[in-house]
Amino acid sequence: MTAALTLDGVNKRYGHFHAVRDLSFQVEKGSICGFLGPNGAGKTSTIRMILGLQPATSGRIEILGADDGRRVRNRIGFLPEERGLYKKMTPVDAIAFFGSLKGLPMGEGRKRARQMLEEQGLGASSRKKMKELSKGMAQKVQLISSVVHRPEFVILDEPFSGLDPVNQQGLEQMIRGLAADGATVLFSTHVMQHAERLCDKVVLLARGQKAFEGTVAEARATSRRFLELEGAIDPAACAALPGVTGVELVSDRDGVRVLKAALGQGGRGQDALKAAFLGGLDVRRFELREPSLHDAFIDLTGDNPDQDQSVKPTGVEAAR
Amino acid sequence: MNRTFLIARREYAAYAMTVGFWLSLLAFPLFAVLGGAVPILIKSSETVPAVALVEDGAATSGLAATVQDALAVETSRRRANALRQAAMAETQTTPDAGTEAADRVREIAESDGFDAGMAELRRVAPIAAAAWREPKPPITLAPAPAVVLAAAPGKARDDAARTYLSAGKKDRTVGAIVFLTRADGKPAARVWTARTNDDAVEDFVRDALKSANRREVFGASGVSPEVIVTSEQFRPQVTAYSPKASTGGEVSFRDRLPMLMGFMGGFLLWSLIITGASILLNSVMEEKSNKILEVLLSSASPTEILTGKVLGVAMLTLTMLLAWGGMGVGALAVFQPDYAAAVAEILIQGGMLAWFAAFMVGGYLMYAVLFAAIGAFCETPRDAQTLMGPIMMILTVPIMIMVMTMKTPDAPLVQILSWVPFFTPFLMVARLHSNPPLIELIGAMAGMFAFALLMVWLSGRAFRAGALSDVKLSWKSFGAAIKGGGN
């Protein structure tokens, strides 16, 4: 497959603050790529560099064959992290306006806007003003605005933030639809579940550095399986079970503990459990769990993706 | 379609399609009319103070009669002037001839009495004569309160007046008591008024006593009272001439029209530019706070966005100018067709319109890009206050200087400030009536356009930096943005 996006050794500095370090990855045409990391990991800076809104301090970025996102801006759709539309415009006018900026004739933009709003269940709201729409509705309108011109590459910065579960599901369907229509999708998120469900590939970012690039399955494979045990169990005794390479105390309520026992390479959960029962450990509940992307992220980076890593650049450095 | 044009069109439509815009468009001429009407309404609703005259002390006999005479003379003068004003209202459609006719009405009223003046008014301005209303006298005279008269002259009467005037309006018949006295043998007065800031009575009494003194002094020198009255009523015939007058001699109202138009043009330009630039500031701030600016930046370059917005608001400003200008021209054409022709001649043949347009373009560009760049750093008007406060203070300077330009358009201070690019558009338009040297006009304009281009470049850099920045606006951050530039 050919790459729709290539980053090669990209760095971004804001004065003394190093926001993105030596970042390299590729996104294949027609794929959905998750760009994952906690808040402040450097995702938005990277996206702005890809779009050409900010120059990279060093390194090379190529998108849709161009070395500057601005040259192919009409072929890109972008949904920023913090969203907003003209409050006094109707959804149809807003979508058509942003489409027209991307080269779509106004009349065609209006036609497509009505059709897409209808598909998203917003047909009845197409004549209302933006300020009269709910947040979920407004976000759908904004997403439609960013793809109405049928871009080849769609960049969505934290598209799920602020959406309720129903709208999140709807958005997931829209993203799948875009990819099915042949568009390449890169979306950033710090919520791993969306990436697990949607992505062909993920790029994990922590403190401005790439921690992983590959499929979700490959990411999970980097992490260890574990056995979750609950009961009045001594962590030291748990650590001595066969195949267990480490124990993490999840909770302790009046001596009843939840322990997470990591299984090493070749370690079998059945062997550990058998030894626990034979050894007389007070096991009241057990569960053998496959690692999630969330677990993989923690193992790969040592960070929790839900935690904020942001260090705000000072002055106008953010804009440079 | 060109992105700049699309942004400009949206910007224009966002404001022009609102009821608020058209209401504010009508508000300006409405307030201008109100501004002129309010002083007239206040004056017509003013109550005439009732005044009691008390001759207080030795050798004051006859002073009250002198004040009464002065009141009669002043009342006649006001009536004569009111006749002239009434005539002017109807005859001024023919600028100079109208003024002459109105002056003649006053002259007749002064020389042959009010009835003769009224007859002349009926002849030259029958509509105004039918609607005639008597002007208010400066004061009305009323009998002195008994409690005051009963008191002994001097301090006792002052105490009585104090007590009397301290009472509520309903409990007294006069608002002022004037004790007519003598100081060093000359007429003098102690004026007691119910309100401390009421100086109308004081002024009238002072003038009346001046007249009384004149009559006493001249009378003592053997001049008859009739001669004194005639000399007081004398009105000299003064005619102004200037080589710059349109006739090459006598100065007419037509010659003073450019001065008024220059001042009004400067003020109009100031209003338009500040209104346009403020709209732009608010528009950019709104897009910044709504996070629309980032979406726009992914679709268009900062230069396209800035140019589009500046162009859109320029069209809006032009709409305002055309609407206000249209209303003004329409009103002039309907009510004062002769003046309309004179105004058109000055605007077109005098070249004022062309200069106005050129200064408007440069001035708008200069302020619009500056305000837009400030807006790119702000999400609320409060954020913008750091820079807008000093800028607005600077902007009050041309307003003050423009008033000066009416009388002294070539004063050194005015000339120097005309070269300051921030003031050039307003001051040069206001000075156009004095026909400043062409080299000064072109030089100041060239300086203004050069500075405007510099502002476009600097503000463009600041706009690019501010659009994606979360930093709060300050002189330091704004300076750093200009220095650091955009992408």
PDB file of N, CA, C and O in Angstrom, chain A residues 44 48 51-55 70 73-74 78 80 82-89 97-98 100-102 106 142 312 314-316 318-320, chain B residues 1 3 6-7 9-10 286-287 290-292 294-301 304 377 464-466 468-471 477 480-481 484-485 487:
ATOM      1  N   THR A  44      -1.897  17.526  19.042  1.00  0.00           N
ATOM      2  CA  THR A  44      -2.417  18.699  18.319  1.00  0.00           C
ATOM      3  C   THR A  44      -1.298  19.425  17.580  1.00  0.00           C
ATOM      4  O   THR A  44      -1.483  19.870  16.434  1.00  0.00           O
ATOM      5  N   ARG A  48      -1.253  20.071  13.595  1.00  0.00           N
ATOM      6  CA  ARG A  48      -1.092  21.410  13.015  1.00  0.00           C
ATOM      7  C   ARG A  48       0.092  21.443  12.030  1.00  0.00           C
ATOM      8  O   ARG A  48       0.035  22.137  11.019  1.00  0.00           O
ATOM      9  N   LEU A  51      -1.036  19.787   8.817  1.00  0.00           N
ATOM     10  CA  LEU A  51      -1.897  20.679   8.038  1.00  0.00           C
ATOM     11  C   LEU A  51      -1.153  21.892   7.480  1.00  0.00           C
ATOM     12  O   LEU A  51      -1.675  22.628   6.645  1.00  0.00           O
ATOM     13  N   GLY A  52       0.058  22.109   7.997  1.00  0.00           N
ATOM     14  CA  GLY A  52       0.825  23.276   7.555  1.00  0.00           C
ATOM     15  C   GLY A  52       0.443  24.547   8.291  1.00  0.00           C
ATOM     16  O   GLY A  52       0.825  25.646   7.892  1.00  0.00           O
ATOM     17  N   LEU A  53      -0.313  24.396   9.390  1.00  0.00           N
ATOM     18  CA  LEU A  53      -0.677  25.579  10.171  1.00  0.00           C
ATOM     19  C   LEU A  53       0.509  26.074  10.983  1.00  0.00           C
ATOM     20  O   LEU A  53       0.593  27.246  11.331  1.00  0.00           O
ATOM     21  N   GLN A  54       1.408  25.162  11.312  1.00  0.00           N
ATOM     22  CA  GLN A  54       2.640  25.506  12.010  1.00  0.00           C
ATOM     23  C   GLN A  54       3.792  24.801  11.306  1.00  0.00           C
ATOM     24  O   GLN A  54       3.620  23.663  10.874  1.00  0.00           O
ATOM     25  N   PRO A  55       4.931  25.446  11.220  1.00  0.00           N
ATOM     26  CA  PRO A  55       6.062  24.758  10.593  1.00  0.00           C
ATOM     27  C   PRO A  55       6.737  23.812  11.601  1.00  0.00           C
ATOM     28  O   PRO A  55       6.743  24.087  12.804  1.00  0.00           O
ATOM     29  N   ARG A  70      -0.497  22.873   3.235  1.00  0.00           N
ATOM     30  CA  ARG A  70      -1.263  23.998   2.679  1.00  0.00           C
ATOM     31  C   ARG A  70      -1.479  23.855   1.177  1.00  0.00           C
ATOM     32  O   ARG A  70      -2.441  24.376   0.644  1.00  0.00           O
ATOM     33  N   ARG A  73      -4.591  21.620   0.736  1.00  0.00           N
ATOM     34  CA  ARG A  73      -5.619  21.848   1.766  1.00  0.00           C
ATOM     35  C   ARG A  73      -7.021  21.523   1.262  1.00  0.00           C
ATOM     36  O   ARG A  73      -7.870  21.113   2.046  1.00  0.00           O
ATOM     37  N   ASN A  74      -7.256  21.679  -0.041  1.00  0.00           N
ATOM     38  CA  ASN A  74      -8.591  21.380  -0.555  1.00  0.00           C
ATOM     39  C   ASN A  74      -8.891  19.884  -0.578  1.00  0.00           C
ATOM     40  O   ASN A  74     -10.038  19.482  -0.725  1.00  0.00           O
ATOM     41  N   PHE A  78     -10.624  18.685   7.991  1.00  0.00           N
ATOM     42  CA  PHE A  78     -10.046  18.833   9.329  1.00  0.00           C
ATOM     43  C   PHE A  78     -11.123  19.210  10.339  1.00  0.00           C
ATOM     44  O   PHE A  78     -11.884  20.156  10.138  1.00  0.00           O
ATOM     45  N   PRO A  80     -11.086  20.363  14.171  1.00  0.00           N
ATOM     46  CA  PRO A  80     -10.176  20.699  15.277  1.00  0.00           C
ATOM     47  C   PRO A  80     -10.685  20.199  16.628  1.00  0.00           C
ATOM     48  O   PRO A  80     -11.866  19.841  16.755  1.00  0.00           O
ATOM     49  N   GLU A  82     -10.992  21.867  19.533  1.00  0.00           N
ATOM     50  CA  GLU A  82     -12.001  22.749  20.119  1.00  0.00           C
ATOM     51  C   GLU A  82     -12.885  23.228  18.987  1.00  0.00           C
ATOM     52  O   GLU A  82     -12.425  23.864  18.060  1.00  0.00           O
ATOM     53  N   ARG A  83     -14.142  22.892  19.084  1.00  0.00           N
ATOM     54  CA  ARG A  83     -15.008  23.116  17.935  1.00  0.00           C
ATOM     55  C   ARG A  83     -15.915  24.334  18.078  1.00  0.00           C
ATOM     56  O   ARG A  83     -16.279  24.721  19.172  1.00  0.00           O
ATOM     57  N   GLY A  84     -16.249  24.890  16.944  1.00  0.00           N
ATOM     58  CA  GLY A  84     -17.170  26.021  16.938  1.00  0.00           C
ATOM     59  C   GLY A  84     -17.589  26.366  15.531  1.00  0.00           C
ATOM     60  O   GLY A  84     -16.832  26.172  14.589  1.00  0.00           O
ATOM     61  N   LEU A  85     -18.794  26.824  15.413  1.00  0.00           N
ATOM     62  CA  LEU A  85     -19.304  27.274  14.109  1.00  0.00           C
ATOM     63  C   LEU A  85     -19.982  28.620  14.328  1.00  0.00           C
ATOM     64  O   LEU A  85     -20.249  29.011  15.451  1.00  0.00           O
ATOM     65  N   TYR A  86     -20.239  29.308  13.232  1.00  0.00           N
ATOM     66  CA  TYR A  86     -20.915  30.601  13.340  1.00  0.00           C
ATOM     67  C   TYR A  86     -22.303  30.388  13.936  1.00  0.00           C
ATOM     68  O   TYR A  86     -23.133  29.694  13.347  1.00  0.00           O
ATOM     69  N   LYS A  87     -22.533  30.986  15.092  1.00  0.00           N
ATOM     70  CA  LYS A  87     -23.758  30.703  15.840  1.00  0.00           C
ATOM     71  C   LYS A  87     -25.030  31.140  15.125  1.00  0.00           C
ATOM     72  O   LYS A  87     -26.092  30.571  15.342  1.00  0.00           O
ATOM     73  N   LYS A  88     -24.912  32.183  14.316  1.00  0.00           N
ATOM     74  CA  LYS A  88     -26.131  32.700  13.686  1.00  0.00           C
ATOM     75  C   LYS A  88     -26.408  32.080  12.312  1.00  0.00           C
ATOM     76  O   LYS A  88     -27.392  32.403  11.671  1.00  0.00           O
ATOM     77  N   MET A  89     -25.514  31.204  11.873  1.00  0.00           N
ATOM     78  CA  MET A  89     -25.724  30.555  10.575  1.00  0.00           C
ATOM     79  C   MET A  89     -26.589  29.307  10.733  1.00  0.00           C
ATOM     80  O   MET A  89     -26.594  28.696  11.808  1.00  0.00           O
ATOM     81  N   PHE A  97     -20.639  26.940   3.349  1.00  0.00           N
ATOM     82  CA  PHE A  97     -19.565  27.948   3.403  1.00  0.00           C
ATOM     83  C   PHE A  97     -18.200  27.264   3.545  1.00  0.00           C
ATOM     84  O   PHE A  97     -17.264  27.563   2.782  1.00  0.00           O
ATOM     85  N   PHE A  98     -18.087  26.352   4.503  1.00  0.00           N
ATOM     86  CA  PHE A  98     -16.784  25.701   4.699  1.00  0.00           C
ATOM     87  C   PHE A  98     -16.431  24.815   3.499  1.00  0.00           C
ATOM     88  O   PHE A  98     -15.260  24.677   3.153  1.00  0.00           O
ATOM     89  N   SER A 100     -17.293  25.554   0.449  1.00  0.00           N
ATOM     90  CA  SER A 100     -16.877  26.471  -0.627  1.00  0.00           C
ATOM     91  C   SER A 100     -15.427  26.906  -0.452  1.00  0.00           C
ATOM     92  O   SER A 100     -14.716  27.136  -1.432  1.00  0.00           O
ATOM     93  N   LEU A 101     -14.986  27.035   0.801  1.00  0.00           N
ATOM     94  CA  LEU A 101     -13.585  27.395   1.043  1.00  0.00           C
ATOM     95  C   LEU A 101     -12.640  26.294   0.547  1.00  0.00           C
ATOM     96  O   LEU A 101     -11.467  26.533   0.275  1.00  0.00           O
ATOM     97  N   LYS A 102     -13.184  25.086   0.447  1.00  0.00           N
ATOM     98  CA  LYS A 102     -12.381  23.958  -0.043  1.00  0.00           C
ATOM     99  C   LYS A 102     -12.606  23.717  -1.531  1.00  0.00           C
ATOM    100  O   LYS A 102     -12.279  22.663  -2.060  1.00  0.00           O
ATOM    101  N   MET A 106     -20.971  26.573  -4.146  1.00  0.00           N
ATOM    102  CA  MET A 106     -21.920  26.824  -3.061  1.00  0.00           C
ATOM    103  C   MET A 106     -23.213  26.014  -3.239  1.00  0.00           C
ATOM    104  O   MET A 106     -23.726  25.442  -2.272  1.00  0.00           O
ATOM    105  N   GLN A 142     -20.421  20.072  12.476  1.00  0.00           N
ATOM    106  CA  GLN A 142     -19.025  20.457  12.237  1.00  0.00           C
ATOM    107  C   GLN A 142     -18.272  19.344  11.501  1.00  0.00           C
ATOM    108  O   GLN A 142     -17.473  19.610  10.603  1.00  0.00           O
ATOM    109  N   LYS A 312       2.073  23.867  28.977  1.00  0.00           N
ATOM    110  CA  LYS A 312       1.732  24.930  28.028  1.00  0.00           C
ATOM    111  C   LYS A 312       2.964  25.744  27.655  1.00  0.00           C
ATOM    112  O   LYS A 312       3.668  26.227  28.524  1.00  0.00           O
ATOM    113  N   THR A 314       4.981  28.992  26.588  1.00  0.00           N
ATOM    114  CA  THR A 314       4.740  30.372  27.003  1.00  0.00           C
ATOM    115  C   THR A 314       4.726  31.312  25.813  1.00  0.00           C
ATOM    116  O   THR A 314       5.137  30.950  24.718  1.00  0.00           O
ATOM    117  N   GLY A 315       4.279  32.531  26.076  1.00  0.00           N
ATOM    118  CA  GLY A 315       4.291  33.589  25.062  1.00  0.00           C
ATOM    119  C   GLY A 315       3.565  33.171  23.813  1.00  0.00           C
ATOM    120  O   GLY A 315       2.563  32.473  23.857  1.00  0.00           O
ATOM    121  N   VAL A 316       4.073  33.621  22.714  1.00  0.00           N
ATOM    122  CA  VAL A 316       3.423  33.274  21.443  1.00  0.00           C
ATOM    123  C   VAL A 316       4.108  32.072  20.809  1.00  0.00           C
ATOM    124  O   VAL A 316       3.915  31.793  19.635  1.00  0.00           O
ATOM    125  N   ALA A 318       3.413  29.114  21.143  1.00  0.00           N
ATOM    126  CA  ALA A 318       2.437  28.130  20.679  1.00  0.00           C
ATOM    127  C   ALA A 318       2.057  28.340  19.226  1.00  0.00           C
ATOM    128  O   ALA A 318       1.674  27.418  18.537  1.00  0.00           O
ATOM    129  N   ALA A 319       2.139  29.564  18.794  1.00  0.00           N
ATOM    130  CA  ALA A 319       1.690  29.857  17.437  1.00  0.00           C
ATOM    131  C   ALA A 319       2.790  29.708  16.411  1.00  0.00           C
ATOM    132  O   ALA A 319       2.532  29.751  15.221  1.00  0.00           O
ATOM    133  N   ARG A 320       4.031  29.575  16.892  1.00  0.00           N
ATOM    134  CA  ARG A 320       5.123  29.522  15.917  1.00  0.00           C
ATOM    135  C   ARG A 320       5.322  28.127  15.360  1.00  0.00           C
ATOM    136  O   ARG A 320       5.074  27.161  16.009  1.00  0.00           O
TER     137      ARG A 320
ATOM    138  N   MET B   1     -14.764  29.801  -6.474  1.00  0.00           N
ATOM    139  CA  MET B   1     -14.755  31.216  -6.114  1.00  0.00           C
ATOM    140  C   MET B   1     -13.569  31.503  -5.190  1.00  0.00           C
ATOM    141  O   MET B   1     -13.225  30.680  -4.353  1.00  0.00           O
ATOM    142  N   ARG B   3     -11.204  32.389  -2.280  1.00  0.00           N
ATOM    143  CA  ARG B   3     -11.446  32.244  -0.841  1.00  0.00           C
ATOM    144  C   ARG B   3     -11.586  33.596  -0.153  1.00  0.00           C
ATOM    145  O   ARG B   3     -12.413  33.776   0.745  1.00  0.00           O
ATOM    146  N   LEU B   6     -14.964  34.840  -0.708  1.00  0.00           N
ATOM    147  CA  LEU B   6     -15.952  34.075   0.058  1.00  0.00           C
ATOM    148  C   LEU B   6     -15.986  34.539   1.512  1.00  0.00           C
ATOM    149  O   LEU B   6     -17.056  34.699   2.102  1.00  0.00           O
ATOM    150  N   ILE B   7     -14.797  34.748   2.073  1.00  0.00           N
ATOM    151  CA  ILE B   7     -14.721  35.200   3.470  1.00  0.00           C
ATOM    152  C   ILE B   7     -15.296  36.621   3.575  1.00  0.00           C
ATOM    153  O   ILE B   7     -16.042  36.926   4.505  1.00  0.00           O
ATOM    154  N   ARG B   9     -17.528  37.990   1.656  1.00  0.00           N
ATOM    155  CA  ARG B   9     -18.973  37.935   1.472  1.00  0.00           C
ATOM    156  C   ARG B   9     -19.682  37.468   2.743  1.00  0.00           C
ATOM    157  O   ARG B   9     -20.700  38.011   3.148  1.00  0.00           O
ATOM    158  N   ARG B  10     -19.095  36.439   3.388  1.00  0.00           N
ATOM    159  CA  ARG B  10     -19.705  35.959   4.634  1.00  0.00           C
ATOM    160  C   ARG B  10     -19.662  37.036   5.715  1.00  0.00           C
ATOM    161  O   ARG B  10     -20.611  37.252   6.456  1.00  0.00           O
ATOM    162  N   GLU B 286     -14.775  36.998  18.050  1.00  0.00           N
ATOM    163  CA  GLU B 286     -15.828  35.979  18.085  1.00  0.00           C
ATOM    164  C   GLU B 286     -15.324  34.675  17.460  1.00  0.00           C
ATOM    165  O   GLU B 286     -15.539  33.591  18.001  1.00  0.00           O
ATOM    166  N   GLU B 287     -14.626  34.796  16.340  1.00  0.00           N
ATOM    167  CA  GLU B 287     -14.125  33.593  15.669  1.00  0.00           C
ATOM    168  C   GLU B 287     -13.037  32.919  16.496  1.00  0.00           C
ATOM    169  O   GLU B 287     -12.913  31.706  16.490  1.00  0.00           O
ATOM    170  N   ASN B 290     -14.909  31.247  19.441  1.00  0.00           N
ATOM    171  CA  ASN B 290     -15.707  30.107  18.977  1.00  0.00           C
ATOM    172  C   ASN B 290     -14.853  29.033  18.311  1.00  0.00           C
ATOM    173  O   ASN B 290     -15.389  28.059  17.805  1.00  0.00           O
ATOM    174  N   LYS B 291     -13.548  29.245  18.264  1.00  0.00           N
ATOM    175  CA  LYS B 291     -12.597  28.299  17.656  1.00  0.00           C
ATOM    176  C   LYS B 291     -12.829  28.116  16.153  1.00  0.00           C
ATOM    177  O   LYS B 291     -12.486  27.087  15.586  1.00  0.00           O
ATOM    178  N   ILE B 292     -13.454  29.107  15.542  1.00  0.00           N
ATOM    179  CA  ILE B 292     -13.687  29.021  14.099  1.00  0.00           C
ATOM    180  C   ILE B 292     -12.411  29.365  13.333  1.00  0.00           C
ATOM    181  O   ILE B 292     -12.175  28.871  12.236  1.00  0.00           O
ATOM    182  N   GLU B 294      -9.397  28.501  13.743  1.00  0.00           N
ATOM    183  CA  GLU B 294      -8.532  27.359  13.424  1.00  0.00           C
ATOM    184  C   GLU B 294      -9.092  26.589  12.226  1.00  0.00           C
ATOM    185  O   GLU B 294      -8.339  26.116  11.378  1.00  0.00           O
ATOM    186  N   VAL B 295     -10.429  26.476  12.169  1.00  0.00           N
ATOM    187  CA  VAL B 295     -11.046  25.787  11.025  1.00  0.00           C
ATOM    188  C   VAL B 295     -10.773  26.583   9.753  1.00  0.00           C
ATOM    189  O   VAL B 295     -10.437  26.021   8.705  1.00  0.00           O
ATOM    190  N   LEU B 296     -10.926  27.904   9.865  1.00  0.00           N
ATOM    191  CA  LEU B 296     -10.669  28.755   8.695  1.00  0.00           C
ATOM    192  C   LEU B 296      -9.222  28.608   8.235  1.00  0.00           C
ATOM    193  O   LEU B 296      -8.940  28.559   7.045  1.00  0.00           O
ATOM    194  N   LEU B 297      -8.312  28.548   9.227  1.00  0.00           N
ATOM    195  CA  LEU B 297      -6.896  28.455   8.880  1.00  0.00           C
ATOM    196  C   LEU B 297      -6.556  27.158   8.156  1.00  0.00           C
ATOM    197  O   LEU B 297      -5.572  27.083   7.433  1.00  0.00           O
ATOM    198  N   SER B 298      -7.371  26.121   8.389  1.00  0.00           N
ATOM    199  CA  SER B 298      -7.115  24.867   7.675  1.00  0.00           C
ATOM    200  C   SER B 298      -7.650  24.930   6.251  1.00  0.00           C
ATOM    201  O   SER B 298      -7.387  24.052   5.438  1.00  0.00           O
ATOM    202  N   SER B 299      -8.438  25.992   5.977  1.00  0.00           N
ATOM    203  CA  SER B 299      -9.031  26.118   4.645  1.00  0.00           C
ATOM    204  C   SER B 299      -8.468  27.279   3.837  1.00  0.00           C
ATOM    205  O   SER B 299      -8.607  27.309   2.619  1.00  0.00           O
ATOM    206  N   ALA B 300      -7.900  28.255   4.524  1.00  0.00           N
ATOM    207  CA  ALA B 300      -7.386  29.436   3.825  1.00  0.00           C
ATOM    208  C   ALA B 300      -6.153  29.948   4.556  1.00  0.00           C
ATOM    209  O   ALA B 300      -5.979  29.677   5.742  1.00  0.00           O
ATOM    210  N   SER B 301      -5.325  30.701   3.854  1.00  0.00           N
ATOM    211  CA  SER B 301      -4.110  31.222   4.492  1.00  0.00           C
ATOM    212  C   SER B 301      -4.479  32.405   5.386  1.00  0.00           C
ATOM    213  O   SER B 301      -5.519  33.047   5.171  1.00  0.00           O
ATOM    214  N   GLU B 304      -5.273  35.395   3.356  1.00  0.00           N
ATOM    215  CA  GLU B 304      -6.595  35.362   2.718  1.00  0.00           C
ATOM    216  C   GLU B 304      -7.691  35.691   3.735  1.00  0.00           C
ATOM    217  O   GLU B 304      -8.635  36.418   3.420  1.00  0.00           O
ATOM    218  N   PHE B 377      -5.761  37.890  19.176  1.00  0.00           N
ATOM    219  CA  PHE B 377      -5.208  37.471  20.470  1.00  0.00           C
ATOM    220  C   PHE B 377      -6.270  37.400  21.562  1.00  0.00           C
ATOM    221  O   PHE B 377      -5.959  37.028  22.680  1.00  0.00           O
ATOM    222  N   ARG B 464      -1.265  36.203  12.253  1.00  0.00           N
ATOM    223  CA  ARG B 464      -0.876  34.793  12.053  1.00  0.00           C
ATOM    224  C   ARG B 464      -0.490  34.154  13.375  1.00  0.00           C
ATOM    225  O   ARG B 464      -0.867  33.031  13.668  1.00  0.00           O
ATOM    226  N   ALA B 465       0.278  34.890  14.175  1.00  0.00           N
ATOM    227  CA  ALA B 465       0.739  34.338  15.454  1.00  0.00           C
ATOM    228  C   ALA B 465      -0.409  34.235  16.444  1.00  0.00           C
ATOM    229  O   ALA B 465      -0.539  33.241  17.160  1.00  0.00           O
ATOM    230  N   GLY B 466      -1.254  35.262  16.472  1.00  0.00           N
ATOM    231  CA  GLY B 466      -2.327  35.301  17.469  1.00  0.00           C
ATOM    232  C   GLY B 466      -3.422  34.289  17.210  1.00  0.00           C
ATOM    233  O   GLY B 466      -4.020  33.776  18.144  1.00  0.00           O
ATOM    234  N   LEU B 468      -3.532  31.209  16.414  1.00  0.00           N
ATOM    235  CA  LEU B 468      -3.415  29.865  17.003  1.00  0.00           C
ATOM    236  C   LEU B 468      -2.840  29.904  18.414  1.00  0.00           C
ATOM    237  O   LEU B 468      -2.562  28.874  19.001  1.00  0.00           O
ATOM    238  N   SER B 469      -2.681  31.097  18.944  1.00  0.00           N
ATOM    239  CA  SER B 469      -2.036  31.214  20.249  1.00  0.00           C
ATOM    240  C   SER B 469      -3.068  31.251  21.365  1.00  0.00           C
ATOM    241  O   SER B 469      -4.144  31.811  21.211  1.00  0.00           O
ATOM    242  N   ASP B 470      -2.716  30.662  22.497  1.00  0.00           N
ATOM    243  CA  ASP B 470      -3.587  30.708  23.666  1.00  0.00           C
ATOM    244  C   ASP B 470      -3.157  31.815  24.620  1.00  0.00           C
ATOM    245  O   ASP B 470      -3.763  32.016  25.659  1.00  0.00           O
ATOM    246  N   VAL B 471      -2.078  32.492  24.261  1.00  0.00           N
ATOM    247  CA  VAL B 471      -1.510  33.464  25.185  1.00  0.00           C
ATOM    248  C   VAL B 471      -2.412  34.695  25.292  1.00  0.00           C
ATOM    249  O   VAL B 471      -3.093  35.072  24.343  1.00  0.00           O
ATOM    250  N   SER B 477       3.397  40.345  24.505  1.00  0.00           N
ATOM    251  CA  SER B 477       3.055  39.232  23.608  1.00  0.00           C
ATOM    252  C   SER B 477       2.780  39.732  22.195  1.00  0.00           C
ATOM    253  O   SER B 477       3.133  39.083  21.217  1.00  0.00           O
ATOM    254  N   ALA B 480       6.083  40.510  20.677  1.00  0.00           N
ATOM    255  CA  ALA B 480       6.793  39.267  20.350  1.00  0.00           C
ATOM    256  C   ALA B 480       6.217  38.631  19.090  1.00  0.00           C
ATOM    257  O   ALA B 480       6.938  38.076  18.263  1.00  0.00           O
ATOM    258  N   ALA B 481       4.888  38.722  18.946  1.00  0.00           N
ATOM    259  CA  ALA B 481       4.235  38.148  17.758  1.00  0.00           C
ATOM    260  C   ALA B 481       4.686  38.865  16.495  1.00  0.00           C
ATOM    261  O   ALA B 481       4.952  38.240  15.467  1.00  0.00           O
ATOM    262  N   GLY B 484       8.355  37.889  16.100  1.00  0.00           N
ATOM    263  CA  GLY B 484       8.516  36.477  15.737  1.00  0.00           C
ATOM    264  C   GLY B 484       7.847  36.132  14.435  1.00  0.00           C
ATOM    265  O   GLY B 484       8.271  35.244  13.715  1.00  0.00           O
ATOM    266  N   GLY B 485       6.791  36.858  14.129  1.00  0.00           N
ATOM    267  CA  GLY B 485       6.098  36.644  12.867  1.00  0.00           C
ATOM    268  C   GLY B 485       5.236  35.421  12.859  1.00  0.00           C
ATOM    269  O   GLY B 485       5.013  34.765  13.860  1.00  0.00           O
ATOM    270  N   ASN B 487       3.949  31.932  10.385  1.00  0.00           N
ATOM    271  CA  ASN B 487       4.515  30.627  10.076  1.00  0.00           C
ATOM    272  C   ASN B 487       5.658  30.694   9.081  1.00  0.00           C
ATOM    273  O   ASN B 487       5.688  31.519   8.234  1.00  0.00           O
TER     274      ASN B 487
END
